[in-house]
Amino acid sequence: MDAEEYQPPIWKSYLYQLQQEAPRPKRIICPREVENRPKYYGREFHGIISREQADELLGGVEGAYILRESQRQPGCYTLALRFGNQTLNYRLFHDGKHFVGEKRFESIHDLVTDGLITLYIETKAAEYISKMTTNPIYEHIGYATLLREKVSRRLSRSKNEPRKTNVTHEEHTAVEKISSLVRRAALTHNDNHFNYEKTHNFKVHTFRGPHWCEYCANFMWGLIAQGVRCSDCGLNVHKQCSKHVPNDCQPDLKRIKKVYCCDLTTLVKAHNTQRPMVVDICIREIEARGLKSEGLYRVSGFTEHIEDVKMAFDRDGEKADISANVYPDINIITGALKLYFRDLPIPVITYDTYSKFIDAAKISNADERLEAVHEVLMLLPPAHYETLRYLMIHLKKVTMNEKDNFMNAENLGIVFGPTLMRPPEDSTLTTLHDMRYQKLIVQILIENEDVLF
């Protein structure tokens, strides 16, 4: 049975059924023309009336609603809504969209519809919702496992065929047609995949049509902002379920729009590489024709040409042509590599470890300082550690050609200190104060790369 034919049988329908049963909104229209009615409200606005009057107008009809202006605070507006045999009053706001809480709606009707669904489901299924995350399908045998073997076999078959061993567009297409959860399961079992841990990049998302949570298999209720979606891999889950999802994001290449300015771990997982391809390709080019170049990494290339290289990587990825035929000046390639590191949203030496590295650099005893640096290195995320290790091996080669390029470990430390590590707070004073320690850390890493890594 092909992947596209597979229909997952495990989605739980209880919450979907409850949404279908939820009371429908019933607008109570004001029979008279109300003066000074806000232009963004309709005939459901009844002007300045009391809570008691609003309650009477609703007439005990479930789902009935009106809008009113507060008697106590003129200029403030209230949604009066009948639910559960009582009248609920909500302070109503408008900033181009209508809202009473986090969610923002185009119309009052949508706001009330979503509110009634939420109230009904959370009233009827409070205990059920509280236990949704206790027995997830995410790591259990289910439709993902059923498909995992099929997709894994397809991937393993491709290893024996004369083409790329990474997950290609064809495999991506097959997996996309099922779900991001199946895709994750398949990639997890692909031997070629570099299994760096990565947190999901969840953002609130509005789903069109019925959607089920890929963690607990329950329906995601409401009209808008029903859950969250990982912008890197496409995993769809409830907001409360997102707190329980493991750090196993497998980024999807079609969601990664560029190479520069992309999170390092996200990029390497999306491209199924140990290190960012920019680092590998640039270093390979520099070592092939630039190790003896005077002032290597210190001398700047033309900014315009460096930006061209950046755009080439963003556009063409690993097919970007940075050969001597296109860029004869090696300083353009070194500039592009340094720019890549500077553009990272999280530096190679991460914000979390920055202060620990600075503290280690301040230790006066050389042996103790080296030991402290080694301990902090172990705290780096695996993809960051591997990238730093590879770069330091390269920079050590640069220093071995010092008689030609005049670049020793100290000089390289001056160049790469602020490139590889930045303080978490954007403070010029902190940066200036820490520059000598940044330089020292990179110098130590280069001089001791064979011991530290």
Short mmCIF file of C-alpha atoms in Angstrom, two decimals:
data_model
loop_
_atom_site.label_atom_id
_atom_site.label_comp_id
_atom_site.label_asym_id
_atom_site.label_seq_id
_atom_site.Cartn_x
_atom_site.Cartn_y
_atom_site.Cartn_z
CA MET A 1 0.00 0.00 0.00
CA ASP A 2 1.47 3.38 -1.02
CA ALA A 3 1.85 6.22 1.48
CA GLU A 4 -0.66 8.42 -0.32
CA GLU A 5 -3.33 5.70 -0.04
CA TYR A 6 -2.95 5.40 3.72
CA GLN A 7 -5.75 6.84 5.88
CA PRO A 8 -4.89 7.15 9.57
CA PRO A 9 -7.66 5.47 11.58
CA ILE A 10 -6.79 6.74 15.04
CA TRP A 11 -8.05 10.32 15.24
CA LYS A 12 -10.29 10.71 18.30
CA SER A 13 -13.65 12.26 17.45
CA TYR A 14 -15.06 13.12 20.91
CA LEU A 15 -14.04 16.80 20.90
CA TYR A 16 -15.10 17.20 17.27
CA GLN A 17 -18.54 15.89 18.17
CA LEU A 18 -18.73 18.34 21.08
CA GLN A 19 -17.88 21.24 18.76
CA GLN A 20 -20.74 20.16 16.49
CA GLU A 21 -23.08 20.17 19.52
CA ALA A 22 -22.00 23.60 20.82
CA PRO A 23 -24.71 26.31 20.93
CA ARG A 24 -24.92 28.52 17.85
CA PRO A 25 -24.74 32.32 18.23
CA LYS A 26 -28.07 34.16 18.16
CA ARG A 27 -27.80 37.91 17.61
CA ILE A 28 -30.42 39.97 19.44
CA ILE A 29 -31.03 43.01 17.24
CA CYS A 30 -31.83 46.40 18.72
CA PRO A 31 -35.22 47.58 17.31
CA ARG A 32 -34.24 51.26 17.40
CA GLU A 33 -31.39 53.25 15.87
CA VAL A 34 -28.74 53.82 18.55
CA GLU A 35 -26.97 57.16 18.52
CA ASN A 36 -23.15 57.18 18.62
CA ARG A 37 -22.97 53.51 17.77
CA PRO A 38 -19.32 52.60 16.95
CA LYS A 39 -18.98 52.04 13.21
CA TYR A 40 -17.44 48.58 13.74
CA TYR A 41 -20.53 47.27 15.59
CA GLY A 42 -23.82 46.26 14.00
CA ARG A 43 -27.49 46.13 15.06
CA GLU A 44 -26.56 43.86 17.98
CA PHE A 45 -25.37 47.05 19.76
CA HIS A 46 -27.98 48.31 22.24
CA GLY A 47 -26.27 51.43 23.59
CA ILE A 48 -25.98 52.24 27.31
CA ILE A 49 -28.01 49.68 29.23
CA SER A 50 -27.58 47.90 32.57
CA ARG A 51 -26.61 44.28 33.14
CA GLU A 52 -30.16 43.57 34.26
CA GLN A 53 -31.59 45.02 31.05
CA ALA A 54 -29.12 42.99 29.00
CA ASP A 55 -30.08 39.84 30.86
CA GLU A 56 -33.75 40.52 30.13
CA LEU A 57 -33.11 41.13 26.42
CA LEU A 58 -31.28 37.80 26.09
CA GLY A 59 -34.40 36.05 27.34
CA GLY A 60 -32.61 32.97 28.64
CA VAL A 61 -31.86 31.76 25.09
CA GLU A 62 -28.63 29.71 24.97
CA GLY A 63 -26.13 31.36 22.63
CA ALA A 64 -27.97 34.69 22.49
CA TYR A 65 -25.78 37.80 22.63
CA ILE A 66 -25.86 41.57 22.55
CA LEU A 67 -23.31 44.38 22.80
CA ARG A 68 -23.77 47.26 25.22
CA GLU A 69 -21.95 50.33 26.45
CA SER A 70 -21.07 50.31 30.13
CA GLN A 71 -23.15 52.52 32.42
CA ARG A 72 -20.28 52.80 34.89
CA GLN A 73 -17.58 53.45 32.27
CA PRO A 74 -18.92 55.25 29.16
CA GLY A 75 -16.79 54.48 26.11
CA CYS A 76 -16.16 50.91 27.32
CA TYR A 77 -18.09 48.11 25.64
CA THR A 78 -19.30 44.74 26.86
CA LEU A 79 -20.35 41.50 25.20
CA ALA A 80 -23.29 39.96 27.06
CA LEU A 81 -23.58 36.27 26.18
CA ARG A 82 -26.02 33.64 27.37
CA PHE A 83 -24.37 30.30 28.20
CA GLY A 84 -25.01 27.58 30.77
CA ASN A 85 -28.26 29.17 32.00
CA GLN A 86 -26.48 32.38 32.97
CA THR A 87 -25.46 35.67 31.36
CA LEU A 88 -21.70 36.12 30.96
CA ASN A 89 -20.27 39.61 30.50
CA TYR A 90 -16.94 40.20 28.75
CA ARG A 91 -15.06 43.47 28.26
CA LEU A 92 -14.87 43.94 24.49
CA PHE A 93 -11.99 45.56 22.60
CA HIS A 94 -11.33 46.61 19.01
CA ASP A 95 -7.97 47.45 17.38
CA GLY A 96 -8.99 46.71 13.80
CA LYS A 97 -10.14 43.28 15.00
CA HIS A 98 -12.48 42.26 17.81
CA PHE A 99 -11.17 40.53 20.93
CA VAL A 100 -11.87 39.72 24.57
CA GLY A 101 -8.66 37.72 25.12
CA GLU A 102 -5.66 36.61 23.04
CA LYS A 103 -7.59 35.67 19.89
CA ARG A 104 -8.55 38.41 17.43
CA PHE A 105 -11.55 38.11 15.10
CA GLU A 106 -12.74 39.81 11.93
CA SER A 107 -16.37 39.84 13.12
CA ILE A 108 -18.32 39.73 16.37
CA HIS A 109 -20.19 36.69 15.01
CA ASP A 110 -16.93 34.73 14.68
CA LEU A 111 -15.81 35.83 18.15
CA VAL A 112 -19.06 34.61 19.71
CA THR A 113 -19.04 31.35 17.70
CA ASP A 114 -15.50 30.56 18.86
CA GLY A 115 -16.34 31.57 22.41
CA LEU A 116 -19.39 29.29 22.56
CA ILE A 117 -17.38 26.35 21.19
CA THR A 118 -14.63 26.89 23.76
CA LEU A 119 -17.05 27.35 26.66
CA TYR A 120 -19.05 24.27 25.67
CA ILE A 121 -16.05 21.98 25.18
CA GLU A 122 -14.22 23.15 28.31
CA THR A 123 -17.40 22.74 30.36
CA LYS A 124 -18.34 19.30 29.03
CA ALA A 125 -14.84 17.85 28.70
CA ALA A 126 -12.71 19.58 31.34
CA GLU A 127 -11.44 16.30 32.83
CA TYR A 128 -10.91 14.75 29.38
CA ILE A 129 -8.87 17.78 28.24
CA SER A 130 -6.73 17.70 31.39
CA LYS A 131 -5.74 14.10 30.58
CA MET A 132 -5.19 14.52 26.81
CA THR A 133 -1.42 14.51 27.12
CA THR A 134 -1.18 11.43 29.35
CA ASN A 135 -1.45 8.86 26.56
CA PRO A 136 -0.08 10.47 23.40
CA ILE A 137 0.17 8.76 20.03
CA TYR A 138 3.38 10.66 19.32
CA GLU A 139 5.79 7.98 20.57
CA HIS A 140 3.41 5.03 20.62
CA ILE A 141 2.59 2.39 18.06
CA GLY A 142 0.00 3.87 15.75
CA TYR A 143 -0.39 5.08 12.22
CA ALA A 144 3.12 6.61 12.26
CA THR A 145 4.73 3.26 12.97
CA LEU A 146 2.56 1.57 10.37
CA LEU A 147 3.95 3.90 7.77
CA ARG A 148 7.45 4.19 9.23
CA GLU A 149 8.54 0.81 7.89
CA LYS A 150 7.22 1.55 4.39
CA VAL A 151 8.90 4.93 4.13
CA SER A 152 12.10 3.65 5.75
CA ARG A 153 12.25 0.81 3.21
CA ARG A 154 11.75 3.35 0.45
CA LEU A 155 14.59 5.44 1.86
CA SER A 156 16.90 2.47 2.32
CA ARG A 157 16.17 1.30 -1.23
CA SER A 158 17.38 4.67 -2.45
CA LYS A 159 20.79 4.02 -0.91
CA ASN A 160 21.48 1.37 -3.52
CA GLU A 161 20.41 3.60 -6.39
CA PRO A 162 22.90 5.89 -8.19
CA ARG A 163 21.67 9.20 -6.71
CA LYS A 164 21.98 11.32 -3.57
CA THR A 165 21.71 9.38 -0.32
CA ASN A 166 20.11 12.29 1.51
CA VAL A 167 16.34 12.52 1.68
CA THR A 168 15.45 13.78 -1.80
CA HIS A 169 12.43 15.71 -3.08
CA GLU A 170 10.73 12.49 -4.14
CA GLU A 171 10.85 11.05 -0.63
CA HIS A 172 9.78 14.38 0.85
CA THR A 173 6.75 14.47 -1.44
CA ALA A 174 5.67 10.98 -0.42
CA VAL A 175 5.94 11.78 3.25
CA GLU A 176 4.37 15.25 3.00
CA LYS A 177 1.17 13.70 1.71
CA ILE A 178 0.64 11.93 5.01
CA SER A 179 1.65 14.28 7.85
CA SER A 180 4.61 15.86 9.54
CA LEU A 181 4.38 13.20 12.27
CA VAL A 182 4.89 10.37 9.80
CA ARG A 183 7.65 12.36 8.17
CA ARG A 184 9.39 12.69 11.54
CA ALA A 185 9.07 8.96 12.21
CA ALA A 186 10.49 8.07 8.82
CA LEU A 187 13.44 10.45 9.04
CA THR A 188 14.25 9.31 12.57
CA HIS A 189 14.90 5.84 11.18
CA ASN A 190 16.95 7.02 8.21
CA ASP A 191 20.58 6.02 8.81
CA ASN A 192 21.86 9.04 6.87
CA HIS A 193 20.19 11.52 9.19
CA PHE A 194 22.45 13.42 11.64
CA ASN A 195 20.46 13.08 14.82
CA TYR A 196 21.06 16.46 16.47
CA GLU A 197 18.47 17.40 19.06
CA LYS A 198 16.37 20.41 18.05
CA THR A 199 13.43 22.10 19.73
CA HIS A 200 10.31 22.75 17.69
CA ASN A 201 9.64 26.32 16.58
CA PHE A 202 5.94 26.46 17.49
CA LYS A 203 3.79 29.44 16.49
CA VAL A 204 0.05 29.98 16.96
CA HIS A 205 -1.74 28.88 13.80
CA THR A 206 -5.26 29.07 12.36
CA PHE A 207 -6.23 25.84 10.62
CA ARG A 208 -8.74 25.86 7.79
CA GLY A 209 -11.09 22.92 8.10
CA PRO A 210 -10.98 20.21 10.79
CA HIS A 211 -7.52 19.43 12.18
CA TRP A 212 -6.34 16.91 14.75
CA CYS A 213 -3.40 17.22 17.14
CA GLU A 214 -0.43 15.11 16.04
CA TYR A 215 0.62 14.59 19.67
CA CYS A 216 -2.57 13.46 21.42
CA ALA A 217 -4.72 12.66 18.32
CA ASN A 218 -7.59 14.83 19.61
CA PHE A 219 -9.50 17.41 17.59
CA MET A 220 -8.24 21.02 17.69
CA TRP A 221 -11.37 22.99 18.45
CA GLY A 222 -12.39 26.56 17.70
CA LEU A 223 -12.62 28.81 14.63
CA ILE A 224 -9.16 30.41 14.74
CA ALA A 225 -5.83 29.90 16.54
CA GLN A 226 -6.89 26.35 17.38
CA GLY A 227 -3.32 25.21 18.02
CA VAL A 228 0.31 25.73 17.12
CA ARG A 229 2.40 24.69 14.12
CA CYS A 230 6.16 24.18 14.00
CA SER A 231 7.36 26.58 11.33
CA ASP A 232 10.40 24.36 10.67
CA CYS A 233 8.84 20.90 10.29
CA GLY A 234 5.07 21.53 10.11
CA LEU A 235 4.05 19.55 13.21
CA ASN A 236 0.51 20.55 14.32
CA VAL A 237 -0.42 20.23 18.00
CA HIS A 238 -2.55 21.78 20.74
CA LYS A 239 -0.85 24.62 22.59
CA GLN A 240 -0.94 22.59 25.82
CA CYS A 241 0.46 19.52 24.03
CA SER A 242 3.38 21.52 22.62
CA LYS A 243 4.92 21.61 26.11
CA HIS A 244 5.23 17.81 26.05
CA VAL A 245 6.60 17.29 22.52
CA PRO A 246 10.22 16.02 22.58
CA ASN A 247 13.04 18.12 21.11
CA ASP A 248 13.08 16.07 17.91
CA CYS A 249 12.16 18.59 15.21
CA GLN A 250 13.12 17.35 11.72
CA PRO A 251 13.07 20.54 9.62
CA ASP A 252 11.56 20.31 6.17
CA LEU A 253 13.63 21.87 3.37
CA LYS A 254 10.59 23.43 1.71
CA ARG A 255 10.01 25.47 4.89
CA ILE A 256 13.60 26.75 5.10
CA LYS A 257 13.62 29.85 2.90
CA LYS A 258 17.28 30.79 3.16
CA VAL A 259 20.73 29.71 4.34
CA TYR A 260 22.03 32.88 5.97
CA CYS A 261 20.21 34.13 9.10
CA CYS A 262 18.77 30.62 9.64
CA ASP A 263 19.23 28.86 12.98
CA LEU A 264 22.33 26.63 12.72
CA THR A 265 20.74 23.41 14.01
CA THR A 266 17.65 23.96 11.86
CA LEU A 267 19.78 24.36 8.74
CA VAL A 268 21.92 21.24 9.26
CA LYS A 269 18.91 19.08 10.08
CA ALA A 270 17.00 20.37 7.06
CA HIS A 271 19.93 19.64 4.73
CA ASN A 272 20.87 16.42 6.54
CA THR A 273 24.50 17.49 7.06
CA GLN A 274 26.90 17.52 9.99
CA ARG A 275 27.66 21.21 9.55
CA PRO A 276 26.19 24.14 7.62
CA MET A 277 27.06 23.67 3.96
CA VAL A 278 28.31 27.28 3.84
CA VAL A 279 31.03 26.40 6.33
CA ASP A 280 32.12 23.25 4.47
CA ILE A 281 32.11 24.83 0.99
CA CYS A 282 33.85 28.06 2.00
CA ILE A 283 36.54 26.31 4.05
CA ARG A 284 37.16 23.83 1.23
CA GLU A 285 37.63 26.71 -1.20
CA ILE A 286 39.87 28.69 1.17
CA GLU A 287 42.10 25.69 1.89
CA ALA A 288 42.35 24.89 -1.81
CA ARG A 289 43.68 28.29 -2.85
CA GLY A 290 44.01 30.76 0.00
CA LEU A 291 45.97 29.48 3.00
CA LYS A 292 49.07 31.46 2.02
CA SER A 293 47.16 34.66 1.25
CA GLU A 294 48.53 37.60 3.28
CA GLY A 295 46.17 38.82 5.98
CA LEU A 296 43.75 35.90 5.48
CA TYR A 297 40.48 36.67 7.35
CA ARG A 298 41.89 40.06 8.45
CA VAL A 299 41.72 41.67 5.00
CA SER A 300 38.18 42.44 3.88
CA GLY A 301 36.73 41.66 0.47
CA PHE A 302 34.34 43.97 -1.39
CA THR A 303 31.05 44.13 0.54
CA GLU A 304 29.02 44.02 -2.67
CA HIS A 305 30.72 40.79 -3.79
CA ILE A 306 30.33 39.24 -0.32
CA GLU A 307 26.59 39.98 -0.53
CA ASP A 308 26.57 38.26 -3.95
CA VAL A 309 28.01 35.11 -2.35
CA LYS A 310 25.39 35.29 0.40
CA MET A 311 22.60 35.55 -2.18
CA ALA A 312 24.10 32.65 -4.15
CA PHE A 313 23.96 30.38 -1.09
CA ASP A 314 20.44 31.53 -0.23
CA ARG A 315 19.31 30.92 -3.80
CA ASP A 316 21.31 27.84 -4.86
CA GLY A 317 22.34 26.18 -1.59
CA GLU A 318 25.14 23.66 -2.02
CA LYS A 319 25.20 24.34 -5.79
CA ALA A 320 26.43 27.91 -5.25
CA ASP A 321 29.52 28.57 -7.38
CA ILE A 322 32.25 30.32 -5.36
CA SER A 323 35.16 29.12 -7.47
CA ALA A 324 38.13 31.30 -8.50
CA ASN A 325 36.51 31.75 -11.92
CA VAL A 326 33.67 33.69 -10.32
CA TYR A 327 35.41 35.17 -7.25
CA PRO A 328 39.18 35.31 -7.79
CA ASP A 329 39.70 37.31 -4.57
CA ILE A 330 39.82 34.80 -1.69
CA ASN A 331 38.95 37.61 0.76
CA ILE A 332 35.42 37.60 -0.67
CA ILE A 333 35.04 33.96 0.40
CA THR A 334 36.50 34.58 3.88
CA GLY A 335 34.18 37.60 4.18
CA ALA A 336 31.16 35.47 3.21
CA LEU A 337 32.08 32.88 5.85
CA LYS A 338 32.49 35.51 8.57
CA LEU A 339 29.18 37.10 7.51
CA TYR A 340 27.45 33.73 7.84
CA PHE A 341 28.62 33.43 11.46
CA ARG A 342 27.67 37.04 12.25
CA ASP A 343 24.18 36.57 10.77
CA LEU A 344 23.32 33.53 12.90
CA PRO A 345 20.32 34.29 15.16
CA ILE A 346 22.08 32.25 17.87
CA PRO A 347 25.89 32.53 17.66
CA VAL A 348 28.10 29.45 17.28
CA ILE A 349 29.12 30.02 20.92
CA THR A 350 25.56 30.31 22.19
CA TYR A 351 24.07 32.98 24.42
CA ASP A 352 23.55 30.34 27.12
CA THR A 353 27.26 29.56 27.30
CA TYR A 354 28.64 33.06 26.68
CA SER A 355 29.16 34.12 30.30
CA LYS A 356 30.67 30.74 31.19
CA PHE A 357 33.27 31.11 28.42
CA ILE A 358 34.07 34.67 29.57
CA ASP A 359 34.45 33.44 33.17
CA ALA A 360 36.76 30.66 31.98
CA ALA A 361 38.90 33.17 30.07
CA LYS A 362 39.41 35.17 33.29
CA ILE A 363 41.08 32.25 35.11
CA SER A 364 44.76 33.07 35.53
CA ASN A 365 46.13 29.51 35.80
CA ALA A 366 46.57 28.19 32.22
CA ASP A 367 45.80 24.53 33.03
CA GLU A 368 42.70 25.38 35.05
CA ARG A 369 41.58 27.78 32.31
CA LEU A 370 41.93 25.09 29.66
CA GLU A 371 39.93 22.64 31.77
CA ALA A 372 37.20 25.23 32.33
CA VAL A 373 36.99 25.97 28.58
CA HIS A 374 36.67 22.23 27.87
CA GLU A 375 33.81 21.90 30.37
CA VAL A 376 31.89 24.76 28.78
CA LEU A 377 32.45 23.33 25.29
CA MET A 378 30.53 20.25 26.42
CA LEU A 379 27.47 22.47 27.03
CA LEU A 380 27.20 23.57 23.39
CA PRO A 381 24.42 22.06 21.25
CA PRO A 382 25.90 19.22 19.13
CA ALA A 383 25.59 21.06 15.79
CA HIS A 384 27.26 24.14 17.26
CA TYR A 385 30.03 22.03 18.80
CA GLU A 386 30.70 20.21 15.52
CA THR A 387 30.77 23.48 13.54
CA LEU A 388 33.16 25.07 16.04
CA ARG A 389 35.40 21.98 16.03
CA TYR A 390 35.63 21.96 12.22
CA LEU A 391 36.34 25.71 12.10
CA MET A 392 39.10 25.45 14.71
CA ILE A 393 40.81 22.64 12.78
CA HIS A 394 40.73 24.92 9.74
CA LEU A 395 42.04 27.95 11.62
CA LYS A 396 44.87 25.82 13.02
CA LYS A 397 45.86 25.12 9.39
CA VAL A 398 45.79 28.87 8.75
CA THR A 399 48.26 29.45 11.63
CA MET A 400 50.55 26.74 10.22
CA ASN A 401 51.03 29.03 7.20
CA GLU A 402 51.82 32.06 9.34
CA LYS A 403 55.11 32.82 7.58
CA ASP A 404 53.12 33.49 4.39
CA ASN A 405 49.78 34.84 5.65
CA PHE A 406 51.03 36.54 8.85
CA MET A 407 48.02 35.24 10.76
CA ASN A 408 48.69 33.59 14.13
CA ALA A 409 46.15 32.36 16.70
CA GLU A 410 46.05 35.72 18.47
CA ASN A 411 45.34 37.62 15.23
CA LEU A 412 42.59 35.14 14.34
CA GLY A 413 41.19 35.49 17.86
CA ILE A 414 40.83 39.25 17.29
CA VAL A 415 38.92 38.58 14.05
CA PHE A 416 36.73 35.67 15.18
CA GLY A 417 36.10 36.55 18.85
CA PRO A 418 33.16 38.93 18.23
CA THR A 419 32.13 36.87 15.17
CA LEU A 420 31.62 33.59 17.04
CA MET A 421 30.35 34.92 20.38
CA ARG A 422 28.08 37.81 21.36
CA PRO A 423 26.71 38.77 24.79
CA PRO A 424 23.01 37.92 25.31
CA GLU A 425 22.17 41.56 26.05
CA ASP A 426 22.78 43.99 23.20
CA SER A 427 25.18 46.20 25.15
CA THR A 428 28.04 48.08 23.48
CA LEU A 429 29.72 48.53 26.86
CA THR A 430 29.65 44.78 27.61
CA THR A 431 30.95 43.98 24.13
CA LEU A 432 33.88 46.39 24.48
CA HIS A 433 34.68 45.13 27.96
CA ASP A 434 34.61 41.47 26.85
CA MET A 435 36.57 41.82 23.59
CA ARG A 436 39.90 40.72 25.06
CA TYR A 437 38.28 37.66 26.62
CA GLN A 438 36.51 36.80 23.35
CA LYS A 439 39.86 37.02 21.57
CA LEU A 440 41.51 34.84 24.24
CA ILE A 441 38.81 32.14 24.03
CA VAL A 442 39.20 31.78 20.25
CA GLN A 443 42.98 31.84 20.60
CA ILE A 444 42.82 29.03 23.18
CA LEU A 445 40.46 27.00 20.98
CA ILE A 446 42.81 27.29 17.98
CA GLU A 447 46.03 26.54 19.86
CA ASN A 448 44.51 23.58 21.70
CA GLU A 449 42.03 22.23 19.15
CA ASP A 450 43.62 18.76 19.25
CA VAL A 451 43.12 18.59 23.04
CA LEU A 452 39.82 20.40 23.47
CA PHE A 453 37.89 18.64 20.70
#
